[in-house]
Coordinates of C-alpha atoms and ligand atoms in Angstrom, one line a residue:
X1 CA -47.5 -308.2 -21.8
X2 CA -49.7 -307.1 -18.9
X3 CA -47.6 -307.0 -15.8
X4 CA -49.8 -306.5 -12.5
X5 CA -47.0 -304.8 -10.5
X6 CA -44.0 -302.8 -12.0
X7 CA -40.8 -303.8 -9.9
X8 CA -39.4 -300.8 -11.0
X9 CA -35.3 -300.7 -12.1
X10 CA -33.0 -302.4 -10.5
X11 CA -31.5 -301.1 -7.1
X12 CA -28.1 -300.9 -8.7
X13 CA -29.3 -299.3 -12.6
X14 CA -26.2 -297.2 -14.3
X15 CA -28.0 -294.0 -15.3
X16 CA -25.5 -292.2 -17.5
X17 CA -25.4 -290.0 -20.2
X18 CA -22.9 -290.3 -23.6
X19 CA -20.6 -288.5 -25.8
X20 CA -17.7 -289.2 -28.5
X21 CA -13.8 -288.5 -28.4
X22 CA -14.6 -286.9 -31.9
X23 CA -18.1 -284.9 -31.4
X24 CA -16.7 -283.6 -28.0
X25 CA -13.2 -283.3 -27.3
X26 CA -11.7 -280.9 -30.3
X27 CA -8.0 -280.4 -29.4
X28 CA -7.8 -282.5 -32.3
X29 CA -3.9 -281.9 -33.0
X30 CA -2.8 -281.4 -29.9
X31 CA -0.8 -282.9 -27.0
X32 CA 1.1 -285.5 -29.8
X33 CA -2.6 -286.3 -31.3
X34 CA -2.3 -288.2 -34.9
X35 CA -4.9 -287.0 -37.2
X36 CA -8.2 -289.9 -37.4
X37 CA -10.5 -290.2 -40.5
X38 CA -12.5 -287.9 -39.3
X39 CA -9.9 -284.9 -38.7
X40 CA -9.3 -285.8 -42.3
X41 CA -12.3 -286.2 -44.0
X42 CA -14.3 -283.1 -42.8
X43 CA -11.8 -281.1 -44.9
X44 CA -13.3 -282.4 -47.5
X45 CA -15.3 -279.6 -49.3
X46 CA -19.6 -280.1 -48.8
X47 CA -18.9 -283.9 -46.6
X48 CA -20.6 -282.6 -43.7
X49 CA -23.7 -279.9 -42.9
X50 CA -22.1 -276.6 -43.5
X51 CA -18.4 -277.8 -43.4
X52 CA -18.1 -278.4 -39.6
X53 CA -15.2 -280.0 -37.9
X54 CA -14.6 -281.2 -34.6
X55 CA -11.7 -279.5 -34.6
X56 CA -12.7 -277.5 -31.3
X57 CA -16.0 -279.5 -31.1
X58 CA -17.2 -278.8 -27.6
X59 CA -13.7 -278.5 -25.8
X60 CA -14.4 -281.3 -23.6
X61 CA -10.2 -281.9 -24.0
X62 CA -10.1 -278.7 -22.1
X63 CA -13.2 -278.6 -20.3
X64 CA -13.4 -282.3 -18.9
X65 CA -13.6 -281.1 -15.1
X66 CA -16.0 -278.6 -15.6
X67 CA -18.2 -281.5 -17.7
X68 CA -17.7 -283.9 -15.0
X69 CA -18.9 -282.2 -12.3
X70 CA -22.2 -281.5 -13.9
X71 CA -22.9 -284.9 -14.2
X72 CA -22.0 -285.5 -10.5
X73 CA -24.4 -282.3 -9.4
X74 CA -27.5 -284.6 -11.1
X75 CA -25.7 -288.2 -10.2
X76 CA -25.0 -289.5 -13.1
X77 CA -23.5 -293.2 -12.0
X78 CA -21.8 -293.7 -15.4
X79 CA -20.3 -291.6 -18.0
X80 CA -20.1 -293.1 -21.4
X81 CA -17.2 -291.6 -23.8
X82 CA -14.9 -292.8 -25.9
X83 CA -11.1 -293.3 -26.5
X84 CA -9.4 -291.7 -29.7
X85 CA -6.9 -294.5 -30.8
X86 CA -5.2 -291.7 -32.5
X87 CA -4.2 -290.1 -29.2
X88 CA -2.8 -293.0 -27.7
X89 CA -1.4 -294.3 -30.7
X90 CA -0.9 -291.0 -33.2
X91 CA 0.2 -293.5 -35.9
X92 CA -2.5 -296.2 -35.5
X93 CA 0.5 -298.7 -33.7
X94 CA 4.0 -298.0 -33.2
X95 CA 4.5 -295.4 -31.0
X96 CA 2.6 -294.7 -27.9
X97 CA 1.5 -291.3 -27.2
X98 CA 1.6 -290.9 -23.1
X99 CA -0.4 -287.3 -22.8
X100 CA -2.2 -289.0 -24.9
X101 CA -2.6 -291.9 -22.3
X102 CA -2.6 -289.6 -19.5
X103 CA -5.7 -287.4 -20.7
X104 CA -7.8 -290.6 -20.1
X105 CA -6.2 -291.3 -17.1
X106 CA -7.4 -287.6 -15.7
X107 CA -10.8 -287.9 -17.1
X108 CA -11.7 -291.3 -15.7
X109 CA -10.1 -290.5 -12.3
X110 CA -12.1 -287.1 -12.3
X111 CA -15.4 -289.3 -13.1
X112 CA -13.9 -292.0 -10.2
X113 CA -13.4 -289.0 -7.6
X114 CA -17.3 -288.4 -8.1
X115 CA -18.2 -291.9 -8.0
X116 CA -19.1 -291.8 -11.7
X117 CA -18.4 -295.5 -13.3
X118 CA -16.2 -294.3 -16.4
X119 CA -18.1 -296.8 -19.8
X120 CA -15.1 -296.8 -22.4
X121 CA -15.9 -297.0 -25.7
X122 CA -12.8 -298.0 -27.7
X123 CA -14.4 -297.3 -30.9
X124 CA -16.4 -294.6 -31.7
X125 CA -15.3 -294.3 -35.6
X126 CA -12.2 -292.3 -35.3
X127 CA -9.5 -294.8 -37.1
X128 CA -6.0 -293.3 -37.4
X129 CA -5.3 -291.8 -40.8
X130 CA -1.8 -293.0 -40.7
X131 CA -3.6 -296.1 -40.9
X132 CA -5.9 -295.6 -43.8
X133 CA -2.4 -294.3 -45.4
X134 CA -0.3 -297.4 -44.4
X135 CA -2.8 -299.9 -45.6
X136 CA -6.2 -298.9 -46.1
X137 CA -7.5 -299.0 -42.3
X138 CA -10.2 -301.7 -42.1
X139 CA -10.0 -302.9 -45.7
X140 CA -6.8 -304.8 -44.1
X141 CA -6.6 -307.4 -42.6
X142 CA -3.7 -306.0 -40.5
X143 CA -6.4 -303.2 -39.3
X144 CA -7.0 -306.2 -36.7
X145 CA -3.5 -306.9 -35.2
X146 CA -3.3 -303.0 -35.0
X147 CA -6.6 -302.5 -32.9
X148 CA -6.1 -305.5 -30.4
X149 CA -2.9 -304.2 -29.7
X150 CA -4.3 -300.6 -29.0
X151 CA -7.6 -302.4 -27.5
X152 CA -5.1 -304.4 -24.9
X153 CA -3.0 -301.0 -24.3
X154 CA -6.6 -299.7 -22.6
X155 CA -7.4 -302.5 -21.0
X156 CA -3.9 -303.3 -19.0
X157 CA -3.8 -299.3 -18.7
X158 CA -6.9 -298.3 -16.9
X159 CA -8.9 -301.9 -16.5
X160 CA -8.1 -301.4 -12.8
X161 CA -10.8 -298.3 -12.8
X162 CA -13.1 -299.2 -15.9
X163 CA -15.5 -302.4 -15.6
X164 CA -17.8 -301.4 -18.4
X165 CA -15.9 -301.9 -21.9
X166 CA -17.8 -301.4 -25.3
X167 CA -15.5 -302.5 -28.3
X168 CA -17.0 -301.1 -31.3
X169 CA -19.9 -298.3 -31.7
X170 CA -22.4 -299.1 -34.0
X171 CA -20.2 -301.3 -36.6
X172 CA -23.3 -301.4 -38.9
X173 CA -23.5 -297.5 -39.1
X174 CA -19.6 -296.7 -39.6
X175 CA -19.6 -299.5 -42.4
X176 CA -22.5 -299.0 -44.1
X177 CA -21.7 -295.3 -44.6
X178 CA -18.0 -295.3 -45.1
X179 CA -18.5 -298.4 -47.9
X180 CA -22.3 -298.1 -49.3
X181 CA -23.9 -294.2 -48.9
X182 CA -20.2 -292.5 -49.0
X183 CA -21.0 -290.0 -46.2
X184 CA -18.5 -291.5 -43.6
X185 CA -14.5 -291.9 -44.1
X186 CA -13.1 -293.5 -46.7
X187 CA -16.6 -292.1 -48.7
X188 CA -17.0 -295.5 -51.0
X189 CA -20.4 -295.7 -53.1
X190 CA -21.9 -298.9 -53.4
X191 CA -18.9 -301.5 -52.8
X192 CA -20.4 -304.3 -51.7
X193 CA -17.9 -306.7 -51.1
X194 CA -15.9 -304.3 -49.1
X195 CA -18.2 -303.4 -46.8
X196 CA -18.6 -307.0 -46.1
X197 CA -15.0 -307.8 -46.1
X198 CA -14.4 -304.6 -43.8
X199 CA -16.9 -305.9 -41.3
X200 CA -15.8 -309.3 -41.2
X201 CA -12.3 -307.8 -39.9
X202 CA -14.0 -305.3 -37.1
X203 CA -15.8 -308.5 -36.1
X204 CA -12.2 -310.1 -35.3
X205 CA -11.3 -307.0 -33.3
X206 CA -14.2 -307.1 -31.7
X207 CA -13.7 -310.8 -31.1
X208 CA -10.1 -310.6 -30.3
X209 CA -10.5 -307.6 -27.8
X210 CA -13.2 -309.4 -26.1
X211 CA -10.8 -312.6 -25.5
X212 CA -7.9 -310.5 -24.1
X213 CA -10.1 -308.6 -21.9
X214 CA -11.4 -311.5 -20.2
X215 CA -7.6 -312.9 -20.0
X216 CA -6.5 -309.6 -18.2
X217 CA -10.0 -309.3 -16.2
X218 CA -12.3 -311.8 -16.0
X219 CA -14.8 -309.4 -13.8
X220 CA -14.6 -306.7 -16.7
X221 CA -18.3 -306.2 -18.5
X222 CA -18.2 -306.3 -22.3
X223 CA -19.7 -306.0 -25.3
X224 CA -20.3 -303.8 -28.2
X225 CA -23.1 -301.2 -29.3
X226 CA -25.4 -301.4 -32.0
X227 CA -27.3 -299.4 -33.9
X228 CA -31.0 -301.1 -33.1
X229 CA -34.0 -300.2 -35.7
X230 CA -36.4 -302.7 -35.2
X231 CA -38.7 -303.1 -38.1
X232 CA -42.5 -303.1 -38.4
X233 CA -44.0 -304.9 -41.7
X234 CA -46.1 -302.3 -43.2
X235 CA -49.2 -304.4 -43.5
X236 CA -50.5 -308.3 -43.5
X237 CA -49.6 -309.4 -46.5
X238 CA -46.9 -311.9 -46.4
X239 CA -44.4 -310.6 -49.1
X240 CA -44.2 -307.3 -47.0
X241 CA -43.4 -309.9 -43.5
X242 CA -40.9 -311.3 -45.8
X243 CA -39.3 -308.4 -46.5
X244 CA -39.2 -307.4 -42.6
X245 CA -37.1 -311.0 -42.6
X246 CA -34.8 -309.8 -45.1
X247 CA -34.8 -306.4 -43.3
X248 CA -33.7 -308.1 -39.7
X249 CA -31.3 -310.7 -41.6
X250 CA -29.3 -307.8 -43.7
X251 CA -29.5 -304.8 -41.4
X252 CA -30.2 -306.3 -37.6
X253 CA -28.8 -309.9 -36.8
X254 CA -25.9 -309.5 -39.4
X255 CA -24.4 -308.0 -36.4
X256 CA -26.1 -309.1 -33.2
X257 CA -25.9 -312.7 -34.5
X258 CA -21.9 -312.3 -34.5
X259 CA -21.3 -310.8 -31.2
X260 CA -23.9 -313.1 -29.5
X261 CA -23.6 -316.3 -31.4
X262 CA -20.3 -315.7 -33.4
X263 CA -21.8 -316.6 -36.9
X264 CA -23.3 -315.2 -39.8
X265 CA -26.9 -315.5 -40.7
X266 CA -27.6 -318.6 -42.8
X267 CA -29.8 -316.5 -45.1
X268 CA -27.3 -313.9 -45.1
X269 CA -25.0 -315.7 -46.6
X270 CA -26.4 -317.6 -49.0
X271 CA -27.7 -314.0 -50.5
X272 CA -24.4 -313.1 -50.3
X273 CA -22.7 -315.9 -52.6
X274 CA -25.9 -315.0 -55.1
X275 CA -24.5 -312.0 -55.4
X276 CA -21.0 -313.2 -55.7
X277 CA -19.5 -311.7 -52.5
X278 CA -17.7 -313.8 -50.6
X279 CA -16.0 -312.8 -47.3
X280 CA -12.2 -313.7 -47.1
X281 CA -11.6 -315.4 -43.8
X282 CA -8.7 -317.3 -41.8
X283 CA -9.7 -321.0 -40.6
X284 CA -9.5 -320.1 -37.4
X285 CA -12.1 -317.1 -37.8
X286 CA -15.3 -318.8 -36.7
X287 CA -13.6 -320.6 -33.5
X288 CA -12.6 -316.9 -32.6
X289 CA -16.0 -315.8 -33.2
X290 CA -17.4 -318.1 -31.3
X291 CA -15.6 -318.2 -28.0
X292 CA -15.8 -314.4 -27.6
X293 CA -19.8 -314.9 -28.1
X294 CA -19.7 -316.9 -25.2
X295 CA -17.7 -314.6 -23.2
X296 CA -19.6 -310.9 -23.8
X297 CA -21.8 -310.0 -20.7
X298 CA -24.1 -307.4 -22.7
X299 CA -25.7 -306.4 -26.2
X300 CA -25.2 -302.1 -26.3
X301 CA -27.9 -300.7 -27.9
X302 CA -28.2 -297.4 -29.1
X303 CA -32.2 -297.2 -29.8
X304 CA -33.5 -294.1 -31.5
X305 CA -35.8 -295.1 -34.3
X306 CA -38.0 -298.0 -35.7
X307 CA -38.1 -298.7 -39.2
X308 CA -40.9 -299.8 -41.5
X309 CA -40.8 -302.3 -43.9
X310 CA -42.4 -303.5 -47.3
X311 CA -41.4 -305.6 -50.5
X312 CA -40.0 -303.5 -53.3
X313 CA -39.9 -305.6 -56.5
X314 CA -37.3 -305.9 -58.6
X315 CA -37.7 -302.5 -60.8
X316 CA -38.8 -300.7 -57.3
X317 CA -37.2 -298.3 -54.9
X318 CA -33.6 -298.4 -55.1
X319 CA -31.9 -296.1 -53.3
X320 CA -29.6 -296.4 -50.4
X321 CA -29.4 -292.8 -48.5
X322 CA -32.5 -290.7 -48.1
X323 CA -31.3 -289.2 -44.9
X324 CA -32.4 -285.6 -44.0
X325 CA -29.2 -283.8 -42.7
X326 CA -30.6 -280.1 -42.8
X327 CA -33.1 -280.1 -40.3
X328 CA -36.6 -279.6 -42.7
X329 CA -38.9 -281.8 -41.8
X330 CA -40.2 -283.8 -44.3
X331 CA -37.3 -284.1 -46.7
X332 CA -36.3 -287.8 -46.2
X333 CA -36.7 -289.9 -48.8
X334 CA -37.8 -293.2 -48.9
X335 CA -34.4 -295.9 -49.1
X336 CA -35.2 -299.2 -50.6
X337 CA -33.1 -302.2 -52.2
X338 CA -34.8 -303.0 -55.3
X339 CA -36.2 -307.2 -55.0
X340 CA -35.5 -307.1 -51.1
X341 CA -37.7 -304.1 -49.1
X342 CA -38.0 -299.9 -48.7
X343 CA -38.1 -298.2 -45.8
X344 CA -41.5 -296.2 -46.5
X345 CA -42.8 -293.9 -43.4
X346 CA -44.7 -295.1 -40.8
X347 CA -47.9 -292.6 -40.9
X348 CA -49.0 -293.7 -36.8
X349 CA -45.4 -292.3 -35.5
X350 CA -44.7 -288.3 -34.8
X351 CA -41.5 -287.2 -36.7
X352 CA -38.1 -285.3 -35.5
X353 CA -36.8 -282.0 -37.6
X354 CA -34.7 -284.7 -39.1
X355 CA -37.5 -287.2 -40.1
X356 CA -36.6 -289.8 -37.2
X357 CA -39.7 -291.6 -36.2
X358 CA -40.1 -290.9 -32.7
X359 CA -41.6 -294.5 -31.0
X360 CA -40.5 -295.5 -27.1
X361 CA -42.3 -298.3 -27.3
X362 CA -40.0 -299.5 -29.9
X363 CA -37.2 -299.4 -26.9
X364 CA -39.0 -301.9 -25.4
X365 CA -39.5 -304.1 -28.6
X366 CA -35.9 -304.1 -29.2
X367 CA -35.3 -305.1 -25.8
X368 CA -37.6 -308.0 -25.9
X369 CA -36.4 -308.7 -29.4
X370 CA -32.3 -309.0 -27.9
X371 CA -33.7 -310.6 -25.1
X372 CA -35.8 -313.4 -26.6
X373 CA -33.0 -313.7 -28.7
X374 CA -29.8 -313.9 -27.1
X375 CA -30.9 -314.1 -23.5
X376 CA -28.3 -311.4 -22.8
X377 CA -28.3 -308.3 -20.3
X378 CA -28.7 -305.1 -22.3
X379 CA -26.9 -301.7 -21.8
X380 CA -28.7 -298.8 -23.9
X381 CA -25.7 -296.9 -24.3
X382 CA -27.2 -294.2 -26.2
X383 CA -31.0 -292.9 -26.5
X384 CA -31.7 -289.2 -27.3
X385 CA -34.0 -286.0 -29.0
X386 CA -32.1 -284.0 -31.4
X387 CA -33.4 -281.0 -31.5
X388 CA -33.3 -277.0 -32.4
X389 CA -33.3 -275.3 -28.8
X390 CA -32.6 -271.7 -27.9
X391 CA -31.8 -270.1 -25.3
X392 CA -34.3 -267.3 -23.4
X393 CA -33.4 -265.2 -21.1
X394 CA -30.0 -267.1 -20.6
X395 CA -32.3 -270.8 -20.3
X396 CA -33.4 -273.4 -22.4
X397 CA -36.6 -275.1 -22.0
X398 CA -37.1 -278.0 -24.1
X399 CA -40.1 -280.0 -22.4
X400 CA -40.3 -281.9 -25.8
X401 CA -36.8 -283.5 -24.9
X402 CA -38.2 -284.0 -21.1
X403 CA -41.3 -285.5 -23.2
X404 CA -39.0 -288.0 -25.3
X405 CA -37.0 -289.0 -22.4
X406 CA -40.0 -289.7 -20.0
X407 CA -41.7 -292.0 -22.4
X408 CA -38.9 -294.1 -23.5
X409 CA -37.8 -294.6 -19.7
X410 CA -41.4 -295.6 -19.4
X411 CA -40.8 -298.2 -22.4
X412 CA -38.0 -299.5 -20.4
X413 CA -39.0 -300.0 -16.9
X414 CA -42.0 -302.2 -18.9
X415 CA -39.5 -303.8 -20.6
X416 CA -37.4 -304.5 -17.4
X417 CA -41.1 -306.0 -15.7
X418 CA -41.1 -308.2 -18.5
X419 CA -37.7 -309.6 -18.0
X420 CA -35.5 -308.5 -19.8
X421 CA -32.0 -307.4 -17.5
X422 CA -31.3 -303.9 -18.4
X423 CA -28.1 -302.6 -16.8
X424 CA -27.7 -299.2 -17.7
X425 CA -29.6 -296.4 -19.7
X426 CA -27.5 -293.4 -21.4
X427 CA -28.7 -290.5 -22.9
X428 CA -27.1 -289.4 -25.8
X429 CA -25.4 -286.8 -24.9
X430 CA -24.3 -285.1 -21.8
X431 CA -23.5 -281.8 -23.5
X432 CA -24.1 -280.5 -26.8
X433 CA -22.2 -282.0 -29.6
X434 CA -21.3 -282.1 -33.0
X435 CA -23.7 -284.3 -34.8
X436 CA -21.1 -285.6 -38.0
X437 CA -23.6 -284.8 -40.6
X438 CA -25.4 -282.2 -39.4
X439 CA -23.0 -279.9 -37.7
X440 CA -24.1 -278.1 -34.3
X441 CA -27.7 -277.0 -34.8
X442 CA -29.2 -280.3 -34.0
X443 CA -28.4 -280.6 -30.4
X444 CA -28.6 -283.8 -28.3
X445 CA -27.2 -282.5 -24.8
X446 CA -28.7 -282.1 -21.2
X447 CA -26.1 -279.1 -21.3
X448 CA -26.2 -276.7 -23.7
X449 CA -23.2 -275.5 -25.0
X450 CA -22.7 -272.1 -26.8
X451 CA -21.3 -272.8 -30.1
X452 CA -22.4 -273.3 -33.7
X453 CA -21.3 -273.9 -37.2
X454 CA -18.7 -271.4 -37.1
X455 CA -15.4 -272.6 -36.4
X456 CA -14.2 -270.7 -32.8
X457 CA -18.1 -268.9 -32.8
X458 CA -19.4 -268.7 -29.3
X459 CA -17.9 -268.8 -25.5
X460 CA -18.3 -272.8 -25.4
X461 CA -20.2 -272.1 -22.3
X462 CA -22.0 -274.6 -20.8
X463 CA -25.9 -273.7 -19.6
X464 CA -27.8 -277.1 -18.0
X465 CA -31.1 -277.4 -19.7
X466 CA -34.6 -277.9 -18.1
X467 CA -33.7 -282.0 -18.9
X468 CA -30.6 -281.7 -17.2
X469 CA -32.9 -281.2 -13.8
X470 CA -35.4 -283.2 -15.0
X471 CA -32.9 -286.2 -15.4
X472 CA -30.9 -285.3 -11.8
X473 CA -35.1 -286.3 -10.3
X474 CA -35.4 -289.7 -12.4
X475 CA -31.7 -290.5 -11.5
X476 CA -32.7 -289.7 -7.4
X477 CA -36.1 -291.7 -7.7
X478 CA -34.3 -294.6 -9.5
X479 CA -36.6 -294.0 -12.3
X480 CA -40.0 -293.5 -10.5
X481 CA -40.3 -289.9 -10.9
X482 CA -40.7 -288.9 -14.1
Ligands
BG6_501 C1 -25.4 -292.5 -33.1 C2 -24.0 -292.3 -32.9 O1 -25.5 -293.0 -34.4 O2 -26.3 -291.5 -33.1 C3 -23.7 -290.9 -32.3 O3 -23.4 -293.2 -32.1 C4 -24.6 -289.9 -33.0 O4 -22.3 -290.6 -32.5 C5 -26.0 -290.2 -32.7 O5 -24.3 -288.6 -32.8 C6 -27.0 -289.3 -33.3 O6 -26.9 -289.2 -34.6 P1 -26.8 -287.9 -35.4 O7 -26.6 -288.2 -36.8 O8 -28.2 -287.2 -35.2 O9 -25.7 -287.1 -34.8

């Protein structure tokens, strides 16, 4: 849309950056920390690139001062991280861990003392193990009871000093690769009605959690993040428009359609019952649902890729995980779902080392998209380059993360002009962190951190990159120089 006059971001825009308990924090047994899923599964032998942990991740546990006062040098208004539920609750429920309790409370007062809004994420894929030992973790239905309780632990804790709550990070990610492609915890293949069961109850405790926030503070800002592709039809012809309806039902608005209207898509479900799945719910469910729809103040977004779409017949493409985890461009392979679409490449788009199809203007589409859609406010709570960088002569330069950054803030100050209310843009991440699948070579950061796939290699120092200035102008200029 052709807007004469760009009215810029808002006066009072959060520009933040992001991290993860688990990519970042390490310290993974210590201070009366349970073990998560993750702590678990990346013992498995050849689960993730290399066999890295986060065992030591970054050492933001330790290193959480030094952290936050880079982001205060550069003026970052919000920090995004996450809670581990298995520090505050080493069992999953039961017992409450206070260091556990009280490392949050240091970090978010440290972010506080340099006027840094603290974002919480309560979810960022890290279940308890005791949990998955006790009964399963989300293939429960008790999974729910046990995260409101730890969800309302955070909010009467330290709701006083955080406004902005996320509930779940990217719900269709976790789910789709801990119960269809295998490469998250619990590593299931192909088990359909699990992974639908499994989200129906993270939808409750998303729903839930949203409902006792607002009873303990009706100011608080909430929502939850997802994990937005929006999807091109490779050409004209209407089968392949189809399939990019199929693609949005099954792989977009399955989520966004819960949090924001608090029910399923029609054509969802009626797929669903052809294939036989149907999703065990209480009567009360859908009233649930619903009233915490009307109650969240934001859609997250974590925007990194478009996808392509075209039909696949019946005898075509069917394979679920073509994802390019070393780093060798050009090694993805195409995914597909044999009768419903593939994912095939879209030729007019430059690629990452991974194969991720680099398109800001796709930012903007998916804000329009949420905004036409839900007419909610949007926080992008995670946006990012991963990249190989080096260091020379004791810097890094990486001009082509400046270069990504630049033109997907453009995307979204157009996007901003053309109505839709963004609240906050975070790059993902502050520092350097452990990607799960592809260990510590593909860095994210505006600090560099000196570590690699070596457990205990490097000092863990932390050198800000030529972004990390480049960011501290666009933060000062609120956006306008970049
Ligand atoms: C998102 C996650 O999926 O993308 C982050 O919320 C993750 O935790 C980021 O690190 C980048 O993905 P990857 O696979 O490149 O690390």
């Amino acid at each position: 849309m052709y807007i004469k006059e760009s009215k810029g971001f808002p006066e009072d825009f959060l520009w933040g950056a992001a991290s993860a308990a688990y990519q970042v924090e390490g310290a993974y047994d210590e201070d009366g920390k349970g073990l998560s899923s993750w702590d678990a599964f990346v013992k498995i032998p050849g689960k993730t690139f290399k066999g890295t942990t986060g065992d030591v991740a970054v050492d933001h546990y330790h290193r959480y001062k030094e952290d936050v006062k880079l982001m205060a040098y550069i003026g970052l208004k919000t920090y995004r991280f996450s809670i581990s539920w298995s520090r505050i609750f080493p069992e999953g429920n039961g017992k409450l861990n206070e260091k556990g309790l009280q490392f949050y409370d240091d970090l978010i007062n440290e972010c506080i003392k340099y006027k840094i809004k603290p974002m919480v994420t309560l979810y960022h894929w890290d279940m308890p193990q005791s949990l998955i030992d006790q009964y399963g973790g989300w293939e429960s239905r008790q999974s729910v009871d046990d995260f409101v309780n730890y969800a309302k632990v955070c909010f009467s804790h330290y709701g006083d000093r955080v406004k902005h709550w996320i509930i779940m990070n990217e719900q269709n990610v976790f789910t789709s690769h801990g119960w269809m492609l295998g490469t998250h915890p619990p590593g299931k293949i192909n088990d359909l009605k699990m992974f639908y069961q499994v989200n129906h109850h993270v939808f409750m405790a998303h729903a839930y959690s949203v409902l006792a926030l607002k009873e303990m503070y009706d100011d608080a800002l909430v929502g939850s993040s997802f994990a937005f592709s929006p999807s091109y039809a490779l050409t004209n012809k209407p089968e392949d428009a189809l399939s990019k309806q199929d693609y949005d039902t099954l792989q977009s608005y399955y989520w966004m359609d819960v949090y924001a209207y608090g029910r399923y898509p029609r054509a969802a479900l009626s797929y669903l019952e052809s294939l036989n799945v149907k999703i065990e719910m209480e009567p009360w469910d859908e009233d649930i649902l619903k009233r915490s729809a009307l109650l969240i103040d934001f859609m997250g977004v974590n925007y990194y890729q478009t996808t392509t779409v075209a039909y696949n017949p019946p005898q075509g493409v069917n394979n679920l995980n073509g994802e390019n985890n070393s780093g060798k461009k050009g090694t993805k392979a195409v995914t597909g779902i044999p009768g419903l679409y593939m994912n095939p490449s879209n030729d007019f788009l430059d690629k990452t080392d991974w194969d991720w199809a680099i398109d800001p203007s796709g930012l903007r589409f998916a804000c329009r998209d949420i905004t036409s859609r839900y007419d909610l406010p949007i926080i992008i709570s995670e946006n990012g380059l991963g990249a190989f960088d080096k260091i020379e002569d004791g810097k890094i330069h990486d001009p082509y993360r400046v270069d990504y950054l630049r033109e997907h803030i453009k995307e979204l100050k157009k996007a901003c002009d053309e109505g839709c209310r963004i609240l906050s843009y975070c790059v993902w991440s502050f520092t350097d962190v452990l990607s799960w699948l592809n260990g510590y070579q593909k860095r994210y950061g505006l600090v560099y951190v000196d570590r690699d796939e070596e457990e205990n290699s490097g000092t863990l120092k932390r050198i800000p990159k030529y972004s990390y200035y480049w960011y501290k102008k666009v933060i000062e200029s609120n956006g306008e120089n970049l």
